[in-house]
Coordinates of C-alpha atoms and ligand atoms in Angstrom, one line a residue:
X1208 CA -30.7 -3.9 -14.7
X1209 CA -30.9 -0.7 -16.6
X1210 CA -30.4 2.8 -15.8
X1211 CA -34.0 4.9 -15.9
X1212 CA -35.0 6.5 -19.2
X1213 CA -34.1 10.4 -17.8
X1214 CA -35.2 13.8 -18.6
X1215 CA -33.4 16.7 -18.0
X1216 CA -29.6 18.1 -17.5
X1217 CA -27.4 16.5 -14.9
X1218 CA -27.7 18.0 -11.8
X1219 CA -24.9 20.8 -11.2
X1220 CA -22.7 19.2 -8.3
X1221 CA -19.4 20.8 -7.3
X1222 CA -17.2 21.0 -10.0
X1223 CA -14.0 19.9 -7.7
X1224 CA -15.8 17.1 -6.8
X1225 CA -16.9 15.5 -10.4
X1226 CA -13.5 15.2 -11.9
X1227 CA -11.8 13.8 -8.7
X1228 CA -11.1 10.0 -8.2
X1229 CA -12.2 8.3 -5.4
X1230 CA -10.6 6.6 -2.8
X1231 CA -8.9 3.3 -4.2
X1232 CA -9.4 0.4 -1.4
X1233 CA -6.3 -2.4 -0.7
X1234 CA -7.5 -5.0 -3.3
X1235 CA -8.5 -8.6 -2.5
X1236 CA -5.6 -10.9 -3.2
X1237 CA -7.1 -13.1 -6.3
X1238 CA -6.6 -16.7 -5.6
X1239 CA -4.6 -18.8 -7.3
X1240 CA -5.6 -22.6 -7.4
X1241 CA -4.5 -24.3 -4.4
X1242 CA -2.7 -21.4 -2.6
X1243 CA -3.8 -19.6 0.5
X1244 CA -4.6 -16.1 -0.2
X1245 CA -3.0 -12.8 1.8
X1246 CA -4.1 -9.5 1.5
X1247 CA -1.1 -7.3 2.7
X1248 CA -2.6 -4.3 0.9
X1249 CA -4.3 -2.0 3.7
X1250 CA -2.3 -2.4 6.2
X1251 CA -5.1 -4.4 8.5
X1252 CA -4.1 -6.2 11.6
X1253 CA -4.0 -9.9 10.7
X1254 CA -4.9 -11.0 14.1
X1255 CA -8.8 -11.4 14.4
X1256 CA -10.7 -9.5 17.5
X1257 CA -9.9 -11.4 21.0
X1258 CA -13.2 -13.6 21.5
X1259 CA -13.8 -11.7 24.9
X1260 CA -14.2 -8.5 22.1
X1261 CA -16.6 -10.8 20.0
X1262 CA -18.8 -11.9 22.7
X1263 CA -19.5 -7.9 23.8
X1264 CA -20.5 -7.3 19.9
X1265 CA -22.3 -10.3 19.9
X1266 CA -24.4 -9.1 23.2
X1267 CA -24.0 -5.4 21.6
X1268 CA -26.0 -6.8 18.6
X1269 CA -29.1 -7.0 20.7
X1270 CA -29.5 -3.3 21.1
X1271 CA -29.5 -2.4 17.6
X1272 CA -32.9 -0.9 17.3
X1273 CA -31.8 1.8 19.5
X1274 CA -29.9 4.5 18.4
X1275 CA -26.0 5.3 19.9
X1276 CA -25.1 6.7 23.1
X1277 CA -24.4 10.2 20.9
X1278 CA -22.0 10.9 24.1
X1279 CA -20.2 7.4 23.9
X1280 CA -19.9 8.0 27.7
X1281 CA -18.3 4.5 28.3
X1282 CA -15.9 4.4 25.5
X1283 CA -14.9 8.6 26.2
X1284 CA -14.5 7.7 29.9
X1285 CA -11.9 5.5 28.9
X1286 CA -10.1 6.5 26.5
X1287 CA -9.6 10.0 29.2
X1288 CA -8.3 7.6 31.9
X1289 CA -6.2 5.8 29.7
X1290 CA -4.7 8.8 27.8
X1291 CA -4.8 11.0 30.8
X1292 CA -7.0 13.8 28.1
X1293 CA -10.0 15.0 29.7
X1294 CA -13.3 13.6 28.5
X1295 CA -14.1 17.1 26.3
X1296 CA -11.0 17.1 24.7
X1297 CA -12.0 13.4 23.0
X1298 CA -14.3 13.4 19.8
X1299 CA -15.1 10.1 17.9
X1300 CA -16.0 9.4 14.8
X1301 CA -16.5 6.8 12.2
X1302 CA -12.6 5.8 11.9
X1303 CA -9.6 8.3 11.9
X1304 CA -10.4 9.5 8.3
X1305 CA -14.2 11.0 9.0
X1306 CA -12.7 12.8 12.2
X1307 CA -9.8 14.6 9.7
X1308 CA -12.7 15.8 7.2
X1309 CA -15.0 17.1 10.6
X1310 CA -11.4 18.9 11.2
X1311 CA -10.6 20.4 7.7
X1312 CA -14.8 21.1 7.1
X1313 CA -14.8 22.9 10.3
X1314 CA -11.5 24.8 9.7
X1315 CA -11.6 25.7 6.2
X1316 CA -13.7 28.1 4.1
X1317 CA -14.1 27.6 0.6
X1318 CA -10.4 27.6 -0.9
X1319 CA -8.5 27.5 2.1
X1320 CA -5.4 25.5 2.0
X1321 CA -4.3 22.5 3.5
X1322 CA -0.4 22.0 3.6
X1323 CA 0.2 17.8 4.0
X1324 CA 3.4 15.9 2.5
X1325 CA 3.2 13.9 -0.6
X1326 CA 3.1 11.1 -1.2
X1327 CA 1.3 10.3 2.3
X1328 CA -2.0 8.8 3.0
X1329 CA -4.2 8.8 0.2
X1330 CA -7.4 10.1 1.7
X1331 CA -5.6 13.4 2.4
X1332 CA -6.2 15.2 -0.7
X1333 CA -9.4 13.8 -1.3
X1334 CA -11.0 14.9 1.7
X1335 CA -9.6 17.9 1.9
X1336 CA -10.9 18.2 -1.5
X1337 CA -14.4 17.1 -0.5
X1338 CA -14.5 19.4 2.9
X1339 CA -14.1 22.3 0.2
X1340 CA -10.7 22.8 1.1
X1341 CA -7.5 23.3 -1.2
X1342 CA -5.3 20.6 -0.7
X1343 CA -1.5 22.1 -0.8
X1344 CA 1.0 18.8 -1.2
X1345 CA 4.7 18.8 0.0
X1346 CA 7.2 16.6 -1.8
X1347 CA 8.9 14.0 0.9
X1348 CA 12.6 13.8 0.8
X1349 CA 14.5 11.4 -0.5
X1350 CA 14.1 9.0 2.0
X1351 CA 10.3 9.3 2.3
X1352 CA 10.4 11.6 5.4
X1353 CA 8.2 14.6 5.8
X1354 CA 10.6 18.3 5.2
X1355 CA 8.5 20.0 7.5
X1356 CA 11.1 23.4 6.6
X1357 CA 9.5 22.8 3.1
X1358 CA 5.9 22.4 4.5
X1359 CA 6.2 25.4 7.0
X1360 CA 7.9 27.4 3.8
X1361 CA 4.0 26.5 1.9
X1362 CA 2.2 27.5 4.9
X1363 CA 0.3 31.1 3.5
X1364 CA -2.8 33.4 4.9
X1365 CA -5.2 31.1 3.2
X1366 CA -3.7 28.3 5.3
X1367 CA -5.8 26.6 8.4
X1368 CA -4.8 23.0 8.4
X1369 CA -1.6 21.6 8.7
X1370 CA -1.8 17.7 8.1
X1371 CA 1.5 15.6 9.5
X1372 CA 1.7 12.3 8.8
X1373 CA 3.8 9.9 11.8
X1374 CA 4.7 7.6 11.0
X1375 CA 4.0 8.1 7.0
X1376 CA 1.7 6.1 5.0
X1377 CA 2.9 4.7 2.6
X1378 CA 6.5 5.2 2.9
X1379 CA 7.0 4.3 6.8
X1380 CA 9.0 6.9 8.5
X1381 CA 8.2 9.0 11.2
X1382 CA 8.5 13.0 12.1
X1383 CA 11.0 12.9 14.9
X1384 CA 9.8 15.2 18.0
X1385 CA 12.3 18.1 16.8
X1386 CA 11.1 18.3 13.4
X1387 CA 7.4 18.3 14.7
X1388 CA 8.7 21.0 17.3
X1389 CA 10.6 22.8 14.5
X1390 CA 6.9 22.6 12.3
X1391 CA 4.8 24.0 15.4
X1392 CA 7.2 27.0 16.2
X1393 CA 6.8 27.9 12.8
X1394 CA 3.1 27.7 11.9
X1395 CA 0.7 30.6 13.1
X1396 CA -0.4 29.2 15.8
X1397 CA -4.5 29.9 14.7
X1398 CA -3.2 27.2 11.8
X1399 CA -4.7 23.6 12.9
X1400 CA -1.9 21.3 13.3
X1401 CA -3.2 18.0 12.6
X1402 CA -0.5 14.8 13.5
X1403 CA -1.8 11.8 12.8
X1404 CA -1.3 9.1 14.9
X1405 CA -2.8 6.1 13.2
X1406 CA 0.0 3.8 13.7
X1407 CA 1.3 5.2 16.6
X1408 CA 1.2 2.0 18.8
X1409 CA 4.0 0.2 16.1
X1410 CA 6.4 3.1 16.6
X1411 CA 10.0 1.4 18.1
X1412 CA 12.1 5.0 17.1
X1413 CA 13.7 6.8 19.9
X1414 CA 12.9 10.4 19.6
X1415 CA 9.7 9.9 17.6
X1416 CA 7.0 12.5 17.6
X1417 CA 4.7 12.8 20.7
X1418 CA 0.9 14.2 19.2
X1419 CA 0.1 13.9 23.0
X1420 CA 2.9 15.6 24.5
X1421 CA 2.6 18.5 21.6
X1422 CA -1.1 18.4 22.3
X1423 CA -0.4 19.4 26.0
X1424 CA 1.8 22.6 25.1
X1425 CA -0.2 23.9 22.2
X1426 CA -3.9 24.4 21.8
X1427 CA -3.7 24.0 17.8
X1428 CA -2.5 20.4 17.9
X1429 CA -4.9 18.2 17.0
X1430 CA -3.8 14.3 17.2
X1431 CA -5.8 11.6 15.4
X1432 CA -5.4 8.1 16.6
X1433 CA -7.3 5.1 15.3
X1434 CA -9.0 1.9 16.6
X1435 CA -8.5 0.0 12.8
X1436 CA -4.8 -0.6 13.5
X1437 CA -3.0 -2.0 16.9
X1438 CA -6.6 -2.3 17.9
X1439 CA -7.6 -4.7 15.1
X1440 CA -11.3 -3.0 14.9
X1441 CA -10.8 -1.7 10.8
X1442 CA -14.2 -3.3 10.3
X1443 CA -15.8 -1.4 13.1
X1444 CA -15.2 2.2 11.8
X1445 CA -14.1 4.0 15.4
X1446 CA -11.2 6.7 15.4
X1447 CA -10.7 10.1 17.7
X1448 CA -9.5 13.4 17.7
X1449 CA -8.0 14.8 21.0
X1450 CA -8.1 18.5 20.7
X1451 CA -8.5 21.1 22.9
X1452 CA -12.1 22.2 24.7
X1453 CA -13.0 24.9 22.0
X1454 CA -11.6 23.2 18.8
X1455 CA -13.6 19.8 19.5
X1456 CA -16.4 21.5 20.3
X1457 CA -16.7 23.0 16.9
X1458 CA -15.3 19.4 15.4
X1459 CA -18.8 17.8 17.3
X1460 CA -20.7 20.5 15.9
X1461 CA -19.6 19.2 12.1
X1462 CA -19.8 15.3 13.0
X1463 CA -22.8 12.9 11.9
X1464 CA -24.9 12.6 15.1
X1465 CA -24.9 9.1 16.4
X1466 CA -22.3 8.0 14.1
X1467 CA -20.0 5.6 16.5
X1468 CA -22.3 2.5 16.6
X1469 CA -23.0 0.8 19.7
X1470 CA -20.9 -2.2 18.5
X1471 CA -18.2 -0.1 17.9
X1472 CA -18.3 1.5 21.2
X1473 CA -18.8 -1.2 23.0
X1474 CA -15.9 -3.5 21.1
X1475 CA -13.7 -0.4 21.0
X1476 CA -14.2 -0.4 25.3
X1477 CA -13.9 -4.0 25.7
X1478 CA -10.6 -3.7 23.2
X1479 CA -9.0 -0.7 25.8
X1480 CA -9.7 -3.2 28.5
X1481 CA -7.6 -5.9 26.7
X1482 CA -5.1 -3.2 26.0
X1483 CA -2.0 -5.3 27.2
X1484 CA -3.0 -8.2 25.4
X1485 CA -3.6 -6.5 22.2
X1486 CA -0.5 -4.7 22.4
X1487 CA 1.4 -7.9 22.8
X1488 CA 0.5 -8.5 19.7
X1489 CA 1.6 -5.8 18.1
X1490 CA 5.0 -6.4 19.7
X1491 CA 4.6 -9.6 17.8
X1492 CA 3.9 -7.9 14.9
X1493 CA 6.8 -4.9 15.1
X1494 CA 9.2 -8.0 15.4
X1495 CA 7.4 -9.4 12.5
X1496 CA 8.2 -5.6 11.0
X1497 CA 11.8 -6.3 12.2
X1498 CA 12.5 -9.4 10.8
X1499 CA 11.1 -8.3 7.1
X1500 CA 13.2 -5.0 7.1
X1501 CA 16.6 -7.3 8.2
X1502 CA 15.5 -9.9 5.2
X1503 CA 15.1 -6.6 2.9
X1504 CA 18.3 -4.7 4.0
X1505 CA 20.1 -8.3 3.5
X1506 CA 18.6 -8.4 0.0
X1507 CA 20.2 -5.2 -0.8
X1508 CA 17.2 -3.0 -0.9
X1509 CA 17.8 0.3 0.3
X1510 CA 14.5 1.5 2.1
X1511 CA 12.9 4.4 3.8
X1512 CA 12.9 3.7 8.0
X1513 CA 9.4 2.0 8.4
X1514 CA 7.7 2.0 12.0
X1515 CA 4.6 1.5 11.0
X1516 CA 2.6 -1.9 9.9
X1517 CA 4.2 -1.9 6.1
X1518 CA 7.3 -1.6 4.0
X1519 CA 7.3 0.3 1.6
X1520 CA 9.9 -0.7 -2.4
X1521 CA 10.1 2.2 -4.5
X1522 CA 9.6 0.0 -7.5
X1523 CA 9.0 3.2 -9.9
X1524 CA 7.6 1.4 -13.3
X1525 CA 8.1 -2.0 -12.4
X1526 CA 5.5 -1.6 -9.8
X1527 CA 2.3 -3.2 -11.7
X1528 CA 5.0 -6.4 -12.4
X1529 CA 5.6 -6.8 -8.7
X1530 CA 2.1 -6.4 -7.8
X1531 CA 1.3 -9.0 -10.6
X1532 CA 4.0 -11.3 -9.5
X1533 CA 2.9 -11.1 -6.0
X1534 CA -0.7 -12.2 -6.8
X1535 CA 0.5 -15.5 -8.1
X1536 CA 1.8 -16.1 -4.7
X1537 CA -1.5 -15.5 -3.5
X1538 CA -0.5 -11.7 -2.4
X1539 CA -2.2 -8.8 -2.4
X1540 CA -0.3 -5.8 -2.0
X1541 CA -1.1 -1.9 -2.8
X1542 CA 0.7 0.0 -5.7
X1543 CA 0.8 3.6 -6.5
X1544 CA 1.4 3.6 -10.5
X1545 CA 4.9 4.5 -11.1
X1546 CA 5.9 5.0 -7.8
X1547 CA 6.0 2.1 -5.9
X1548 CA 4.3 -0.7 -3.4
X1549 CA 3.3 -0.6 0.3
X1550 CA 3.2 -3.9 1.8
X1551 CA 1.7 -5.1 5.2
X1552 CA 3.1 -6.9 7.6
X1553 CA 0.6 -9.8 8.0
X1554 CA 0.7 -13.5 8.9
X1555 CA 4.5 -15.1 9.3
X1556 CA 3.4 -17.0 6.4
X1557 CA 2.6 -14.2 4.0
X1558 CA 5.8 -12.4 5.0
X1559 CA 8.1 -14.9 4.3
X1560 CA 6.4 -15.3 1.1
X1561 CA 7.0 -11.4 0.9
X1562 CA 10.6 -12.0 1.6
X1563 CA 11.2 -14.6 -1.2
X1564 CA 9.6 -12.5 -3.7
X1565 CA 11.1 -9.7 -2.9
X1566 CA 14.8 -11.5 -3.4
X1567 CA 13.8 -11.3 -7.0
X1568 CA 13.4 -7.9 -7.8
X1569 CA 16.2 -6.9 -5.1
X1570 CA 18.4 -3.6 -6.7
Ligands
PMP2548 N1 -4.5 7.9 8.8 C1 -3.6 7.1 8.2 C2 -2.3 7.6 8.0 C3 -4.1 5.8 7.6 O1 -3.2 5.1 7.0 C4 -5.4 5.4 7.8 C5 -5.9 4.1 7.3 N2 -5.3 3.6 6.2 C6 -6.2 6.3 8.5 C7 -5.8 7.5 9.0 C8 -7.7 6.0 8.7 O2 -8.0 5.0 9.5 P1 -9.4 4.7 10.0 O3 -10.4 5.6 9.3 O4 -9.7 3.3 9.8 O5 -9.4 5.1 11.5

């Protein structure tokens, strides 16, 4: 098909906006002849919904002419019992990542700044970017941890977000609950802090960052927590904010009315219900984590703490050789040029698979 003969200049669109790339999505593994494909490269659950969650979409499904419940009573009323936040504290959204640009669009002003570590989850920047907000990146240390003395140090008067990343994507880690105390006490505290929570649920750490229990003591603390992860629901699109009364009323005020689908809702309910069983498998899967990490440490790799759902091998410029070599195993994985890959933790079959390839490129 062909593009439209056209008249005219280009229409004049924000000039932070036309230069920037977009997001780049975990690719699909491509599939060699006669071996089972994985794709380990955006850090999905590999388990598929339980079928008691796929018969309430499946009855959901029959409602579809009608628009949401804008309030998602159902799925609000218990995500406050089960968090113990009161129901206008909670604001959803269409995953984790459309509540963070309702946060930064409602909090910034054209230019304001946005202080979040680097490398961390690669939606930051760009939407900050897109919410017309200046995104203001950290270094991580050495070992892939957030220095929140060096992100409080870039923290200025055109500041208003503060974006904390526990545990990190890509690299793993998380901000222990001193550092994350040490970041709040020095932030003004009219400076959103937002701690993202996305893999919260596959945290093992003793001493780990609470967003909850900071939530509680400060009313700048904005926690983000996701449905995509532990919850096995990426498909779905359904993610939160808790966040005190005033700052999530603002935060509906800037969401897409009606943008939670029923099916979401509903699956995201029925998927609290099940909360045990879910979470046993995510105890299967941080064992999985566990197992991988002793395989890697035995290898000789040398690797920043994960407690998330990846690993992550700072494979600098051999990284699009890895990535190629793992395809041939029928892997997918996700690189950052020069830098490095993040791999899942999926299926016992696709880790071990994992683990044998990565005894070749061991330091
Ligand atoms: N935060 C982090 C750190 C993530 O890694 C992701 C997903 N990759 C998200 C937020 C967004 O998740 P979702 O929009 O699916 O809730």
């Amino acid at each position: 098909m062909t593009t439209p003969p056209v008249v005219g200049a280009t229409p004049r669109m924000r000039a932070a906006l036309t230069d920037l790339p977009g997001y780049v999505p975990g690719a699909r593994p491509r599939i060699p002849d006669g071996v089972t494909a994985y794709k380990l490269s955006s850090n999905e659950n590999p388990y598929p919904p339980l079928p008691g969650v796929l018969e309430v979409i499946a009855e959901a499904a029959a409602d579809l002419n009608r628009y949401p419940d804008i309030t998602a009573a159902d799925l609000v009323a218990a995500l406050s019992a089960q968090l113990d936040v009161p129901a206008e504290c909670l604001v959803l959204g269409t995953g984790s990542v459309a509540v963070l640009g309702h946060v930064v669009a409602a909090a910034c002003e054209a230019g304001d700044e946005v202080v979040h570590a680097w490398r961390s989850f690669e939606a930051y920047p760009l939407t900050v970017t897109v919410a017309g907000g200046t995104p203001v990146p950290v270094p991580l240390t050495s070992s892939g941890r957030h220095d929140v003395d060096a992100m409080a140090a870039a923290v200025t008067d055109r500041t208003r977000v503060v974006l904390v990343c526990t545990p990190n994507n890509p690299t793993g880690p998380v901000v222990s609950a001193a550092e994350l105390d040490r970041l709040l006490d020095a932030v003004p505290s009219d400076v959103i802090v937002v701690v993202d929570e996305a893999y919260v649920e596959f945290v093992r750490a003793p001493g780990a960052a609470d967003g909850l229990a900071a939530w509680r003591r400060r009313t700048n603390v904005v926690v983000l927590r996701t449905f995509s992860k532990a919850y096995g629901l990426a498909g779905l699109r359904v993610g939160f904010a808790v966040a005190h009364p005033a700052v999530a009323r603002v935060l509906r005020t800037a969401s897409v009315p009606f943008g939670v689908s029923t099916v979401a809702q509903r699956a995201a309910t029925a998927s609290l219900g099940a909360r045990d069983e879910l979470l046993a498998r995510v105890d299967a899967l941080v064992a999985e984590r566990e197992r991988v990490v002793a395989a890697l440490a035995e290898q000789g790799w040398d690797l920043p703490e994960t407690q998330a759902n990846f690993v992550w091998l700072p494979l600098g410029e051999q990284t699009p050789a890895f990535v190629e070599a793992a395809a041939e195993k029928g892997l997918s994985v996700r690189p950052f040029a020069g830098e490095g890959v993040r791999v899942s933790i999926g299926e016992v079959e696709a880790n071990d698979r994992f683990v044998e390839l990565a005894a070749a490129w061991a330091p």
